Amino acid sequence: MTIKTFDIASQTLINKAAELGVETGIERLKAQQPQCGFGQLGSCCRMCYMGPCRIDPFSNGNGASKGVCGASVDTIVCRNLLREEVGGAASHVGHARHVVLAFKKMLEGKAPGYKITGRDKLMEVAGGLGIAIAGKADTEIALEVVNKALEDITRQDGEPMNWIKLRAPKKEVEMWGKLGLLVSNAHNEIEEAMHRTSMGNDADPTNLLLACLRMGIVDGYAGLSMATDFQDIMFGVPRVRSIEANMGVLEKNKVNIAMHGHNPVLSEKILEWAGRLESETKDVGAEGINVVGVCCTGNELTMRHNVPMAAHNMQSELILLTGAVDAMVVDIQCIWPSITKISQCCNTKIITTEASVKIPGASHVSFEAEHADEQAKKIVRMAIEAFKGREESDIAIPEEKSTALAGFSVEAIIDVLKKVDSSDPLKTVIDNIVSGNIYGVVGFAGCPSIKMRDTSMTDTMVKELLKKNVLIVTTGCTAHICAQADLMNPDAVDKYCGDGLKTVLKALGEAAGLSAPLPPVWHMGSCVDNARIATLLGALADKLDLKVSQLPVAGSAPELVQEKAMSIGTWLLALGLLVHIAPSPRILGSPVAAKVLTEDLEGITGGRAYVELDPIKAAEGLISHIAQKRTALAI
Ligand code: BF8
Ligand code: SF4
């Protein structure tokens, strides 16, 4: 496998790592070559100790075509796939539950460091859940909202989840009802999926694939949508703002704290205390504190507070090699264990904060909502102290930084559209889709993969689509990639967009009073904020009385890394979207899984998985899908 070149900032630090003899993911990926073919096909089973069993795709019946227990390759692949989906959904449901419980503690007076910031959002959610509002105090309403959320992980009556009723588009709820996909309790679903995939249970590949769709829906509503709603209620609904991105946002003379992970319950407090303890930096010879964001916590902080987005997941090791990160504070998900080893040569203090996420070599400060202020203060002071360990000669901050507009929550988008048509905001989008000025919309989500990054998969695809007047919305680490590639600022409009899209974005920018066009790639948040994209699509579909699958839209996870991206993608398949994925998910070992997910599913939910590793061909595939949808709508 040949690794070519990366973006300039990353490459500068990769070179520095080589000079220092520090190992990064690039060397470790090379050392893994060739990666296991059975693993890539999904055809290895370790569900019991008669195995592990591997199915040889070329055996032609002569080799091992069944596991010891007789499990077929289809059974093995589909069981493995469902367990991947469980990994993703459990991560998002766990994230949502953590936020809900922190909020509940605040309402009960046990976590005084937090408050209700997004009151309008609270009322919108309460109203949507059917909670009577009149005459009640905000905290009373909020507690009822919390109880509705907790029902979605406790109820045993089989009723569809409250968050499905609150957020799912109408026609899809109807369709899921007919297909038996209206899930009721996220924890029950996760338990049942683990149970049915253990040795000697569900062996029917189609039944297992249906369970995958259920897990996607669990992720979408009890994970992504619930987390997004509560985070907006606690910390405020994001609004459009100008921010900076890439590793050049580090500041040589300041204490740099990199927040890495996903949960704003931690990062909001660290940001607050960084501001409150700024004066203490004088004692160590620094000129203040610079909090920067890595991965999804970076997206959360940038959307609400303009905190610079310093690095995506693949750069989470590289940013330490700048020698300028005094502390990296992490919570949950996507945190590479390698960072503590790298931090030793870069004078960075790695601080873990979750009892369930500890890393050998890191300092651990347990962070609980009840003691948030005290613990955040302690963490910020540890970072200030770490500044003393700085080695001037080790500092190498890349120059690269870009500016971007972030904060495109659905509410922020509607606010802009209201300036064009206050009574019918979505009409502007619909009219422009009908006229072809907006040929279609593609949502980019997910991760940066070392396997794909050297081919600049995401940036190349986005640029190809913009030329064809496709509007892009994005979340997660692909949002970092787009911000770094200068695709989220108004200058990108003239540079990359087709004429139709240029016209719309210029008109919207003018209406919004920006005296510049809106950018062609809209930063809608972190990975849980994929809920915002689905809400927008659902609103368009409901307004037009169409199914989501009839809209000229698609999704892409162009650099798939995480199980979480798989469960999000499966939710989008359940919603009826074409979902482009690269590299291939681990389904190709199973003829049944490959056929169902890439072909037959279209006749069931309207969604379809589309695997293409070449960025230009992938963009063409998405355009041709959008063209078909437009033709079917006679537009
Ligand atoms: O949830 S995009 S690498 S940081 S999994 Fe992780 Fe992927 Fe980044 Fe956020 Ni999402
Ligand atoms: Fe092998 Fe069957 Fe055990 Fe899997 S469950 S490891 S296929 S014997």
XYZ file of C-alpha atoms and ligand atoms in Angstrom, residues 262 295-296 313 334 446-448 476-477 527 562 564, ligand 1:
23
model
C -17.874 14.525 21.994
C -13.118 16.171 16.389
C -16.783 16.497 17.348
C -9.621 12.769 13.984
C -12.670 8.457 18.772
C -18.238 10.927 9.233
C -14.575 10.559 9.630
C -11.210 11.119 8.001
C -18.419 15.582 12.119
C -14.873 15.323 10.915
C -21.903 13.667 14.346
C -16.178 4.304 13.032
C -20.926 5.058 14.660
O -18.574 11.286 15.964
S -16.518 11.998 12.461
S -13.802 10.289 13.678
S -15.036 12.500 15.856
S -16.945 9.147 14.397
Fe -15.133 10.291 15.326
Fe -15.726 10.001 12.878
Fe -14.714 12.205 13.736
Fe -17.232 12.524 16.002
Ni -18.112 11.118 14.118
